[in-house]
PDB file of N, CA and C in Angstrom:
ATOM      1  N   MET A 176      73.060  84.214 157.383  1.00  0.00           N
ATOM      2  CA  MET A 176      71.490  84.607 157.623  1.00  0.00           C
ATOM      3  C   MET A 176      71.171  83.993 159.277  1.00  0.00           C
ATOM      4  N   VAL A 177      70.446  84.931 159.490  1.00  0.00           N
ATOM      5  CA  VAL A 177      70.166  84.481 161.259  1.00  0.00           C
ATOM      6  C   VAL A 177      68.374  83.974 161.212  1.00  0.00           C
ATOM      7  N   ASP A 178      68.192  83.200 162.001  1.00  0.00           N
ATOM      8  CA  ASP A 178      66.800  82.565 162.168  1.00  0.00           C
ATOM      9  C   ASP A 178      66.279  83.548 163.617  1.00  0.00           C
ATOM     10  N   ARG A 179      65.110  83.995 163.418  1.00  0.00           N
ATOM     11  CA  ARG A 179      64.389  84.638 164.492  1.00  0.00           C
ATOM     12  C   ARG A 179      63.405  84.620 164.605  1.00  0.00           C
ATOM     13  N   PRO A 180      62.528  84.374 165.652  1.00  0.00           N
ATOM     14  CA  PRO A 180      61.084  84.294 165.513  1.00  0.00           C
ATOM     15  C   PRO A 180      60.271  85.586 165.575  1.00  0.00           C
ATOM     16  N   LEU A 181      59.180  85.220 164.975  1.00  0.00           N
ATOM     17  CA  LEU A 181      58.144  86.697 164.771  1.00  0.00           C
ATOM     18  C   LEU A 181      58.051  87.216 166.096  1.00  0.00           C
ATOM     19  N   ARG A 182      58.114  88.533 166.407  1.00  0.00           N
ATOM     20  CA  ARG A 182      57.731  89.169 167.601  1.00  0.00           C
ATOM     21  C   ARG A 182      56.561  89.117 168.232  1.00  0.00           C
ATOM     22  N   CYS A 183      55.347  88.982 167.564  1.00  0.00           N
ATOM     23  CA  CYS A 183      53.952  89.030 168.078  1.00  0.00           C
ATOM     24  C   CYS A 183      53.538  87.949 167.599  1.00  0.00           C
ATOM     25  N   THR A 184      52.925  87.254 168.895  1.00  0.00           N
ATOM     26  CA  THR A 184      52.311  85.695 168.568  1.00  0.00           C
ATOM     27  C   THR A 184      50.712  85.916 168.306  1.00  0.00           C
ATOM     28  N   GLY A 185      50.151  85.107 167.470  1.00  0.00           N
ATOM     29  CA  GLY A 185      49.004  84.950 167.223  1.00  0.00           C
ATOM     30  C   GLY A 185      48.275  86.043 166.056  1.00  0.00           C
ATOM     31  N   LEU A 186      49.468  86.593 165.259  1.00  0.00           N
ATOM     32  CA  LEU A 186      49.270  87.660 164.433  1.00  0.00           C
ATOM     33  C   LEU A 186      49.725  87.007 162.909  1.00  0.00           C
ATOM     34  N   GLY A 187      50.285  85.994 162.939  1.00  0.00           N
ATOM     35  CA  GLY A 187      50.754  85.630 161.773  1.00  0.00           C
ATOM     36  C   GLY A 187      51.579  84.246 161.894  1.00  0.00           C
ATOM     37  N   PRO A 188      52.483  84.019 160.909  1.00  0.00           N
ATOM     38  CA  PRO A 188      53.347  82.626 160.987  1.00  0.00           C
ATOM     39  C   PRO A 188      54.186  82.432 162.286  1.00  0.00           C
ATOM     40  N   THR A 189      54.239  81.618 162.880  1.00  0.00           N
ATOM     41  CA  THR A 189      55.235  81.560 164.275  1.00  0.00           C
ATOM     42  C   THR A 189      56.641  80.830 163.954  1.00  0.00           C
ATOM     43  N   GLN A 190      56.807  80.422 162.544  1.00  0.00           N
ATOM     44  CA  GLN A 190      57.972  79.451 162.317  1.00  0.00           C
ATOM     45  C   GLN A 190      59.214  80.887 162.036  1.00  0.00           C
ATOM     46  N   PRO A 191      60.379  80.458 162.280  1.00  0.00           N
ATOM     47  CA  PRO A 191      61.238  81.322 162.081  1.00  0.00           C
ATOM     48  C   PRO A 191      61.539  82.126 160.829  1.00  0.00           C
ATOM     49  N   VAL A 192      61.937  83.371 161.018  1.00  0.00           N
ATOM     50  CA  VAL A 192      62.071  84.120 159.818  1.00  0.00           C
ATOM     51  C   VAL A 192      63.500  83.970 159.357  1.00  0.00           C
ATOM     52  N   ARG A 193      64.011  83.838 158.070  1.00  0.00           N
ATOM     53  CA  ARG A 193      65.165  84.186 157.762  1.00  0.00           C
ATOM     54  C   ARG A 193      65.563  85.250 157.395  1.00  0.00           C
ATOM     55  N   VAL A 194      66.379  86.103 158.218  1.00  0.00           N
ATOM     56  CA  VAL A 194      66.705  87.588 157.693  1.00  0.00           C
ATOM     57  C   VAL A 194      67.877  87.607 156.969  1.00  0.00           C
ATOM     58  N   GLY A 195      67.498  88.202 155.890  1.00  0.00           N
ATOM     59  CA  GLY A 195      68.603  88.325 154.580  1.00  0.00           C
ATOM     60  C   GLY A 195      68.119  87.488 153.554  1.00  0.00           C
ATOM     61  N   GLN A 196      67.005  87.000 153.828  1.00  0.00           N
ATOM     62  CA  GLN A 196      66.439  85.992 152.537  1.00  0.00           C
ATOM     63  C   GLN A 196      66.383  87.143 151.231  1.00  0.00           C
ATOM     64  N   SER A 197      66.642  86.318 150.151  1.00  0.00           N
ATOM     65  CA  SER A 197      66.646  87.145 148.758  1.00  0.00           C
ATOM     66  C   SER A 197      65.499  86.897 148.190  1.00  0.00           C
ATOM     67  N   SER A 198      64.424  85.751 148.314  1.00  0.00           N
ATOM     68  CA  SER A 198      63.352  85.675 147.588  1.00  0.00           C
ATOM     69  C   SER A 198      62.199  86.750 148.349  1.00  0.00           C
ATOM     70  N   LEU A 199      61.470  87.252 147.275  1.00  0.00           N
ATOM     71  CA  LEU A 199      60.356  88.360 147.766  1.00  0.00           C
ATOM     72  C   LEU A 199      59.045  87.394 147.873  1.00  0.00           C
ATOM     73  N   GLY A 200      59.117  86.305 147.609  1.00  0.00           N
ATOM     74  CA  GLY A 200      57.862  85.614 147.397  1.00  0.00           C
ATOM     75  C   GLY A 200      57.361  84.921 148.692  1.00  0.00           C
ATOM     76  N   GLY A 201      58.324  84.602 149.380  1.00  0.00           N
ATOM     77  CA  GLY A 201      57.917  83.521 150.711  1.00  0.00           C
ATOM     78  C   GLY A 201      57.106  84.330 151.620  1.00  0.00           C
ATOM     79  N   THR A 202      56.339  83.472 152.254  1.00  0.00           N
ATOM     80  CA  THR A 202      55.053  84.059 153.154  1.00  0.00           C
ATOM     81  C   THR A 202      55.796  84.489 154.183  1.00  0.00           C
ATOM     82  N   ALA A 203      56.981  83.870 154.766  1.00  0.00           N
ATOM     83  CA  ALA A 203      57.739  84.418 156.017  1.00  0.00           C
ATOM     84  C   ALA A 203      58.260  85.526 155.975  1.00  0.00           C
ATOM     85  N   PHE A 204      58.906  85.808 154.464  1.00  0.00           N
ATOM     86  CA  PHE A 204      59.641  87.049 154.408  1.00  0.00           C
ATOM     87  C   PHE A 204      58.763  88.315 154.320  1.00  0.00           C
ATOM     88  N   LEU A 205      57.337  87.825 153.751  1.00  0.00           N
ATOM     89  CA  LEU A 205      56.129  89.189 153.629  1.00  0.00           C
ATOM     90  C   LEU A 205      55.809  89.232 155.089  1.00  0.00           C
ATOM     91  N   ALA A 206      55.834  88.258 155.816  1.00  0.00           N
ATOM     92  CA  ALA A 206      55.145  88.658 157.391  1.00  0.00           C
ATOM     93  C   ALA A 206      56.253  89.078 158.072  1.00  0.00           C
ATOM     94  N   ALA A 207      57.565  89.032 157.602  1.00  0.00           N
ATOM     95  CA  ALA A 207      58.668  89.652 158.819  1.00  0.00           C
ATOM     96  C   ALA A 207      58.457  91.288 158.187  1.00  0.00           C
ATOM     97  N   ARG A 208      58.014  91.560 157.365  1.00  0.00           N
ATOM     98  CA  ARG A 208      58.033  92.834 156.809  1.00  0.00           C
ATOM     99  C   ARG A 208      56.729  93.660 156.984  1.00  0.00           C
ATOM    100  N   SER A 209      55.802  92.895 157.366  1.00  0.00           N
ATOM    101  CA  SER A 209      54.461  93.467 157.633  1.00  0.00           C
ATOM    102  C   SER A 209      54.391  94.260 158.814  1.00  0.00           C
ATOM    103  N   ALA A 210      53.922  95.486 158.977  1.00  0.00           N
ATOM    104  CA  ALA A 210      53.671  96.313 160.061  1.00  0.00           C
ATOM    105  C   ALA A 210      52.763  95.495 160.960  1.00  0.00           C
ATOM    106  N   LEU A 211      51.793  94.667 160.576  1.00  0.00           N
ATOM    107  CA  LEU A 211      51.024  93.895 161.637  1.00  0.00           C
ATOM    108  C   LEU A 211      51.934  92.791 162.541  1.00  0.00           C
ATOM    109  N   THR A 212      52.821  92.291 161.699  1.00  0.00           N
ATOM    110  CA  THR A 212      53.908  91.623 162.583  1.00  0.00           C
ATOM    111  C   THR A 212      54.601  92.258 163.761  1.00  0.00           C
ATOM    112  N   HIS A 213      54.630  93.528 163.506  1.00  0.00           N
ATOM    113  CA  HIS A 213      55.500  94.598 164.676  1.00  0.00           C
ATOM    114  C   HIS A 213      54.589  95.229 165.412  1.00  0.00           C
ATOM    115  N   ALA A 214      53.306  95.011 165.413  1.00  0.00           N
ATOM    116  CA  ALA A 214      52.319  95.986 166.008  1.00  0.00           C
ATOM    117  C   ALA A 214      52.625  95.983 167.540  1.00  0.00           C
ATOM    118  N   CYS A 215      52.996  94.664 168.089  1.00  0.00           N
ATOM    119  CA  CYS A 215      53.059  94.756 169.443  1.00  0.00           C
ATOM    120  C   CYS A 215      54.577  95.532 170.076  1.00  0.00           C
ATOM    121  N   GLU A 216      54.998  95.981 169.177  1.00  0.00           N
ATOM    122  CA  GLU A 216      56.313  96.838 169.309  1.00  0.00           C
ATOM    123  C   GLU A 216      55.947  98.334 169.534  1.00  0.00           C
ATOM    124  N   ILE A 217      54.785  98.777 169.294  1.00  0.00           N
ATOM    125  CA  ILE A 217      54.411  99.892 169.098  1.00  0.00           C
ATOM    126  C   ILE A 217      53.867 100.480 170.487  1.00  0.00           C
ATOM    127  N   THR A 218      54.333 101.629 170.880  1.00  0.00           N
ATOM    128  CA  THR A 218      54.126 102.011 172.398  1.00  0.00           C
ATOM    129  C   THR A 218      53.427 103.357 172.382  1.00  0.00           C
ATOM    130  N   CYS A 219      53.226 104.110 171.260  1.00  0.00           N
ATOM    131  CA  CYS A 219      52.753 105.550 171.479  1.00  0.00           C
ATOM    132  C   CYS A 219      51.417 105.558 170.669  1.00  0.00           C
ATOM    133  N   GLU A 220      50.606 106.390 170.877  1.00  0.00           N
ATOM    134  CA  GLU A 220      49.527 106.606 170.431  1.00  0.00           C
ATOM    135  C   GLU A 220      49.473 106.850 168.674  1.00  0.00           C
ATOM    136  N   VAL A 221      48.472 106.154 168.223  1.00  0.00           N
ATOM    137  CA  VAL A 221      48.410 105.703 166.633  1.00  0.00           C
ATOM    138  C   VAL A 221      47.107 105.946 166.329  1.00  0.00           C
ATOM    139  N   MET A 222      47.246 107.043 164.919  1.00  0.00           N
ATOM    140  CA  MET A 222      46.045 107.386 164.612  1.00  0.00           C
ATOM    141  C   MET A 222      46.041 106.691 162.809  1.00  0.00           C
ATOM    142  N   LEU A 223      45.377 106.248 162.608  1.00  0.00           N
ATOM    143  CA  LEU A 223      45.131 105.390 160.962  1.00  0.00           C
ATOM    144  C   LEU A 223      44.086 106.008 160.504  1.00  0.00           C
ATOM    145  N   LEU A 224      44.595 106.270 158.924  1.00  0.00           N
ATOM    146  CA  LEU A 224      43.488 107.049 158.195  1.00  0.00           C
ATOM    147  C   LEU A 224      43.148 106.054 156.954  1.00  0.00           C
ATOM    148  N   HIS A 225      42.125 105.888 156.787  1.00  0.00           N
ATOM    149  CA  HIS A 225      41.727 105.023 155.420  1.00  0.00           C
ATOM    150  C   HIS A 225      40.809 105.378 154.624  1.00  0.00           C
ATOM    151  N   GLY A 226      40.627 105.440 153.408  1.00  0.00           N
ATOM    152  CA  GLY A 226      39.719 105.474 152.484  1.00  0.00           C
ATOM    153  C   GLY A 226      38.896 104.037 152.305  1.00  0.00           C
ATOM    154  N   ARG A 227      37.654 104.203 152.336  1.00  0.00           N
ATOM    155  CA  ARG A 227      36.577 103.113 152.618  1.00  0.00           C
ATOM    156  C   ARG A 227      36.633 102.517 150.994  1.00  0.00           C
ATOM    157  N   GLN A 228      37.047 103.056 149.945  1.00  0.00           N
ATOM    158  CA  GLN A 228      37.308 102.657 148.460  1.00  0.00           C
ATOM    159  C   GLN A 228      38.667 102.519 148.333  1.00  0.00           C
ATOM    160  N   ASP A 229      39.489 102.405 149.120  1.00  0.00           N
ATOM    161  CA  ASP A 229      41.203 102.543 148.623  1.00  0.00           C
ATOM    162  C   ASP A 229      41.302 100.978 147.814  1.00  0.00           C
ATOM    163  N   GLU A 230      41.987 101.602 146.714  1.00  0.00           N
ATOM    164  CA  GLU A 230      42.201 100.576 145.798  1.00  0.00           C
ATOM    165  C   GLU A 230      43.515  99.988 145.797  1.00  0.00           C
ATOM    166  N   ARG A 231      44.275 100.566 146.835  1.00  0.00           N
ATOM    167  CA  ARG A 231      45.988 100.084 147.061  1.00  0.00           C
ATOM    168  C   ARG A 231      45.635  99.234 148.293  1.00  0.00           C
ATOM    169  N   ALA A 232      44.890  99.210 149.380  1.00  0.00           N
ATOM    170  CA  ALA A 232      45.024  98.491 150.701  1.00  0.00           C
ATOM    171  C   ALA A 232      43.690  98.427 150.826  1.00  0.00           C
ATOM    172  N   GLN A 233      43.292  97.006 151.401  1.00  0.00           N
ATOM    173  CA  GLN A 233      41.946  96.786 152.001  1.00  0.00           C
ATOM    174  C   GLN A 233      41.535  97.436 153.228  1.00  0.00           C
ATOM    175  N   LEU A 234      40.507  97.875 153.667  1.00  0.00           N
ATOM    176  CA  LEU A 234      40.132  98.347 154.792  1.00  0.00           C
ATOM    177  C   LEU A 234      40.193  97.254 155.901  1.00  0.00           C
ATOM    178  N   SER A 235      40.084  95.948 155.781  1.00  0.00           N
ATOM    179  CA  SER A 235      40.232  94.994 156.591  1.00  0.00           C
ATOM    180  C   SER A 235      41.711  95.000 156.968  1.00  0.00           C
ATOM    181  N   GLN A 236      42.752  95.306 156.265  1.00  0.00           N
ATOM    182  CA  GLN A 236      44.067  95.432 156.698  1.00  0.00           C
ATOM    183  C   GLN A 236      44.204  96.610 157.782  1.00  0.00           C
ATOM    184  N   ALA A 237      43.713  97.714 157.672  1.00  0.00           N
ATOM    185  CA  ALA A 237      43.718  98.542 158.516  1.00  0.00           C
ATOM    186  C   ALA A 237      42.685  98.326 159.764  1.00  0.00           C
ATOM    187  N   GLU A 238      41.873  97.644 159.758  1.00  0.00           N
ATOM    188  CA  GLU A 238      40.914  97.475 160.714  1.00  0.00           C
ATOM    189  C   GLU A 238      41.926  96.154 161.607  1.00  0.00           C
ATOM    190  N   ARG A 239      42.570  95.280 161.125  1.00  0.00           N
ATOM    191  CA  ARG A 239      43.404  94.256 161.811  1.00  0.00           C
ATOM    192  C   ARG A 239      44.668  95.039 162.407  1.00  0.00           C
ATOM    193  N   PHE A 240      45.093  96.043 161.798  1.00  0.00           N
ATOM    194  CA  PHE A 240      46.258  96.536 162.387  1.00  0.00           C
ATOM    195  C   PHE A 240      45.822  97.470 163.761  1.00  0.00           C
ATOM    196  N   SER A 241      44.975  98.140 163.333  1.00  0.00           N
ATOM    197  CA  SER A 241      44.506  98.925 164.546  1.00  0.00           C
ATOM    198  C   SER A 241      44.315  98.072 166.063  1.00  0.00           C
ATOM    199  N   GLN A 242      43.408  96.702 165.504  1.00  0.00           N
ATOM    200  CA  GLN A 242      42.920  95.782 166.556  1.00  0.00           C
ATOM    201  C   GLN A 242      44.164  95.111 167.391  1.00  0.00           C
ATOM    202  N   ALA A 243      45.469  94.915 166.436  1.00  0.00           N
ATOM    203  CA  ALA A 243      46.603  94.407 167.101  1.00  0.00           C
ATOM    204  C   ALA A 243      47.339  95.450 167.805  1.00  0.00           C
ATOM    205  N   ILE A 244      47.452  96.814 167.502  1.00  0.00           N
ATOM    206  CA  ILE A 244      47.896  97.491 168.139  1.00  0.00           C
ATOM    207  C   ILE A 244      47.228  97.870 169.565  1.00  0.00           C
ATOM    208  N   THR A 245      46.106  98.108 169.644  1.00  0.00           N
ATOM    209  CA  THR A 245      44.897  97.913 170.861  1.00  0.00           C
ATOM    210  C   THR A 245      45.499  96.750 171.779  1.00  0.00           C
ATOM    211  N   ALA A 246      45.446  95.690 171.199  1.00  0.00           N
ATOM    212  CA  ALA A 246      45.899  94.252 172.072  1.00  0.00           C
ATOM    213  C   ALA A 246      47.092  94.204 172.352  1.00  0.00           C
ATOM    214  N   ALA A 247      48.231  94.938 171.984  1.00  0.00           N
ATOM    215  CA  ALA A 247      49.163  95.030 172.551  1.00  0.00           C
ATOM    216  C   ALA A 247      49.448  96.023 173.601  1.00  0.00           C
ATOM    217  N   GLY A 248      48.335  96.939 173.855  1.00  0.00           N
ATOM    218  CA  GLY A 248      48.384  97.882 174.812  1.00  0.00           C
ATOM    219  C   GLY A 248      48.591  99.102 174.627  1.00  0.00           C
ATOM    220  N   ALA A 249      48.603  99.781 173.241  1.00  0.00           N
ATOM    221  CA  ALA A 249      48.912 100.996 172.868  1.00  0.00           C
ATOM    222  C   ALA A 249      47.363 101.446 172.470  1.00  0.00           C
ATOM    223  N   GLU A 250      47.433 102.793 172.026  1.00  0.00           N
ATOM    224  CA  GLU A 250      46.240 103.244 171.923  1.00  0.00           C
ATOM    225  C   GLU A 250      46.034 103.610 170.430  1.00  0.00           C
ATOM    226  N   ALA A 251      45.065 103.119 169.688  1.00  0.00           N
ATOM    227  CA  ALA A 251      44.919 103.498 168.213  1.00  0.00           C
ATOM    228  C   ALA A 251      43.681 104.029 167.716  1.00  0.00           C
ATOM    229  N   SER A 252      43.359 104.670 166.838  1.00  0.00           N
ATOM    230  CA  SER A 252      42.003 105.088 166.393  1.00  0.00           C
ATOM    231  C   SER A 252      42.241 105.096 164.890  1.00  0.00           C
ATOM    232  N   LEU A 253      41.080 104.268 164.571  1.00  0.00           N
ATOM    233  CA  LEU A 253      40.878 104.071 163.008  1.00  0.00           C
ATOM    234  C   LEU A 253      39.965 105.129 162.449  1.00  0.00           C
ATOM    235  N   HIS A 254      40.348 106.015 161.617  1.00  0.00           N
ATOM    236  CA  HIS A 254      39.179 106.972 160.859  1.00  0.00           C
ATOM    237  C   HIS A 254      38.898 106.518 159.530  1.00  0.00           C
ATOM    238  N   VAL A 255      37.845 106.121 159.243  1.00  0.00           N
ATOM    239  CA  VAL A 255      37.318 105.590 157.798  1.00  0.00           C
ATOM    240  C   VAL A 255      36.858 106.785 157.200  1.00  0.00           C
ATOM    241  N   PHE A 256      37.003 106.786 155.879  1.00  0.00           N
ATOM    242  CA  PHE A 256      36.577 108.239 154.787  1.00  0.00           C
ATOM    243  C   PHE A 256      35.942 107.657 153.730  1.00  0.00           C
ATOM    244  N   ASP A 257      34.808 108.183 153.294  1.00  0.00           N
ATOM    245  CA  ASP A 257      34.321 107.535 152.124  1.00  0.00           C
ATOM    246  C   ASP A 257      35.171 108.483 150.814  1.00  0.00           C
ATOM    247  N   CYS A 258      36.107 107.645 150.455  1.00  0.00           N
ATOM    248  CA  CYS A 258      36.790 107.962 149.148  1.00  0.00           C
ATOM    249  C   CYS A 258      37.651 107.050 149.229  1.00  0.00           C
ATOM    250  N   GLY A 259      38.626 106.905 148.109  1.00  0.00           N
ATOM    251  CA  GLY A 259      39.501 106.184 147.595  1.00  0.00           C
ATOM    252  C   GLY A 259      40.956 106.282 148.692  1.00  0.00           C
ATOM    253  N   HIS A 260      42.201 105.940 147.786  1.00  0.00           N
ATOM    254  CA  HIS A 260      43.458 106.106 148.382  1.00  0.00           C
ATOM    255  C   HIS A 260      43.873 107.355 149.002  1.00  0.00           C
ATOM    256  N   ARG A 261      43.456 108.530 148.194  1.00  0.00           N
ATOM    257  CA  ARG A 261      43.571 109.904 148.544  1.00  0.00           C
ATOM    258  C   ARG A 261      42.571 110.448 149.449  1.00  0.00           C
ATOM    259  N   ILE A 262      42.821 111.129 150.551  1.00  0.00           N
ATOM    260  CA  ILE A 262      41.652 111.562 151.355  1.00  0.00           C
ATOM    261  C   ILE A 262      41.759 112.936 151.382  1.00  0.00           C
ATOM    262  N   PRO A 263      40.464 113.407 150.669  1.00  0.00           N
ATOM    263  CA  PRO A 263      40.449 114.887 150.403  1.00  0.00           C
ATOM    264  C   PRO A 263      40.853 115.771 151.719  1.00  0.00           C
ATOM    265  N   ARG A 264      41.732 116.688 151.523  1.00  0.00           N
ATOM    266  CA  ARG A 264      41.794 117.595 152.511  1.00  0.00           C
ATOM    267  C   ARG A 264      40.924 118.327 153.457  1.00  0.00           C
ATOM    268  N   VAL A 265      39.451 118.528 152.972  1.00  0.00           N
ATOM    269  CA  VAL A 265      38.447 118.936 153.622  1.00  0.00           C
ATOM    270  C   VAL A 265      37.888 117.837 154.580  1.00  0.00           C
ATOM    271  N   GLN A 266      38.046 116.446 154.406  1.00  0.00           N
ATOM    272  CA  GLN A 266      37.668 115.444 155.432  1.00  0.00           C
ATOM    273  C   GLN A 266      38.958 115.036 156.246  1.00  0.00           C
ATOM    274  N   LEU A 267      40.010 115.370 155.791  1.00  0.00           N
ATOM    275  CA  LEU A 267      41.145 115.011 156.506  1.00  0.00           C
ATOM    276  C   LEU A 267      41.268 115.887 157.902  1.00  0.00           C
ATOM    277  N   ASP A 268      41.500 117.121 157.495  1.00  0.00           N
ATOM    278  CA  ASP A 268      41.768 118.114 158.575  1.00  0.00           C
ATOM    279  C   ASP A 268      41.083 118.360 159.867  1.00  0.00           C
ATOM    280  N   PRO A 269      39.786 118.329 159.828  1.00  0.00           N
ATOM    281  CA  PRO A 269      38.978 118.188 161.048  1.00  0.00           C
ATOM    282  C   PRO A 269      39.429 116.908 161.917  1.00  0.00           C
ATOM    283  N   VAL A 270      39.832 115.871 161.479  1.00  0.00           N
ATOM    284  CA  VAL A 270      40.110 114.828 162.487  1.00  0.00           C
ATOM    285  C   VAL A 270      42.088 114.826 162.661  1.00  0.00           C
ATOM    286  N   LEU A 271      42.527 115.161 161.677  1.00  0.00           N
ATOM    287  CA  LEU A 271      44.012 115.144 161.858  1.00  0.00           C
ATOM    288  C   LEU A 271      44.643 116.221 162.614  1.00  0.00           C
ATOM    289  N   CYS A 272      44.000 117.582 162.322  1.00  0.00           N
ATOM    290  CA  CYS A 272      44.430 118.640 163.103  1.00  0.00           C
ATOM    291  C   CYS A 272      44.255 118.477 164.647  1.00  0.00           C
ATOM    292  N   PRO A 273      43.397 118.129 165.318  1.00  0.00           N
ATOM    293  CA  PRO A 273      43.101 118.153 166.827  1.00  0.00           C
ATOM    294  C   PRO A 273      44.088 117.080 167.219  1.00  0.00           C
ATOM    295  N   PHE A 274      44.432 115.914 166.318  1.00  0.00           N
ATOM    296  CA  PHE A 274      45.303 114.860 166.927  1.00  0.00           C
ATOM    297  C   PHE A 274      46.834 115.323 166.833  1.00  0.00           C
ATOM    298  N   LEU A 275      47.065 116.051 166.156  1.00  0.00           N
ATOM    299  CA  LEU A 275      48.335 116.586 165.855  1.00  0.00           C
ATOM    300  C   LEU A 275      48.503 117.485 167.152  1.00  0.00           C
ATOM    301  N   ARG A 276      47.576 118.483 167.245  1.00  0.00           N
ATOM    302  CA  ARG A 276      47.653 119.610 168.365  1.00  0.00           C
ATOM    303  C   ARG A 276      48.117 118.712 169.744  1.00  0.00           C
ATOM    304  N   LYS A 277      47.112 117.775 169.701  1.00  0.00           N
ATOM    305  CA  LYS A 277      47.242 116.928 171.322  1.00  0.00           C
ATOM    306  C   LYS A 277      48.651 116.222 171.203  1.00  0.00           C
ATOM    307  N   ILE A 278      49.185 115.715 170.235  1.00  0.00           N
ATOM    308  CA  ILE A 278      50.772 114.866 170.376  1.00  0.00           C
ATOM    309  C   ILE A 278      51.433 115.917 170.673  1.00  0.00           C
ATOM    310  N   PHE A 279      51.611 117.013 169.676  1.00  0.00           N
ATOM    311  CA  PHE A 279      52.606 118.008 169.870  1.00  0.00           C
ATOM    312  C   PHE A 279      52.440 118.929 170.984  1.00  0.00           C
ATOM    313  N   ASP A 280      51.403 119.020 171.664  1.00  0.00           N
ATOM    314  CA  ASP A 280      51.208 120.093 172.835  1.00  0.00           C
ATOM    315  C   ASP A 280      52.161 119.545 173.935  1.00  0.00           C
ATOM    316  N   PRO A 281      52.961 120.492 174.149  1.00  0.00           N
ATOM    317  CA  PRO A 281      54.179 120.307 175.217  1.00  0.00           C
ATOM    318  C   PRO A 281      53.377 119.960 176.389  1.00  0.00           C
ATOM    319  N   ALA A 282      52.476 120.400 176.962  1.00  0.00           N
ATOM    320  CA  ALA A 282      51.531 119.890 178.225  1.00  0.00           C
ATOM    321  C   ALA A 282      51.312 118.742 178.148  1.00  0.00           C
ATOM    322  N   THR A 283      50.923 117.901 177.016  1.00  0.00           N
ATOM    323  CA  THR A 283      50.578 116.699 177.071  1.00  0.00           C
ATOM    324  C   THR A 283      51.752 115.685 176.685  1.00  0.00           C
ATOM    325  N   ARG A 284      52.874 115.943 176.787  1.00  0.00           N
ATOM    326  CA  ARG A 284      53.915 115.212 176.308  1.00  0.00           C
ATOM    327  C   ARG A 284      54.382 114.536 177.507  1.00  0.00           C
ATOM    328  N   LEU A 285      54.706 113.180 177.268  1.00  0.00           N
ATOM    329  CA  LEU A 285      55.072 112.339 178.298  1.00  0.00           C
ATOM    330  C   LEU A 285      56.478 111.978 178.151  1.00  0.00           C
ATOM    331  N   HIS A 286      57.396 112.297 177.033  1.00  0.00           N
ATOM    332  CA  HIS A 286      58.474 111.657 176.726  1.00  0.00           C
ATOM    333  C   HIS A 286      59.267 112.993 176.181  1.00  0.00           C
TER     334      HIS A 286
END
């Protein structure tokens, strides 16, 4: 097992995380696997899509993740829809299609 500190400070526990830990119940174990913990490593533009009545994940989680990405210097946009976990295509397409066109347009690529 290897002890390694969490990469992003101010977003969660700062104690070392034991990599290879077998218990699924520990706070450090869960924090090490949380996307929020690794938000500072994201360097590309991110679009987050979330249903306001999502029964699987709270809206506050998406808001915190968006804020963490932005605080780390990457661009993040959070779009909240009046629905549950499944976002209806009629609501999704007007938001998602322009984003995908922008990201995959060869003229705007930086990499």
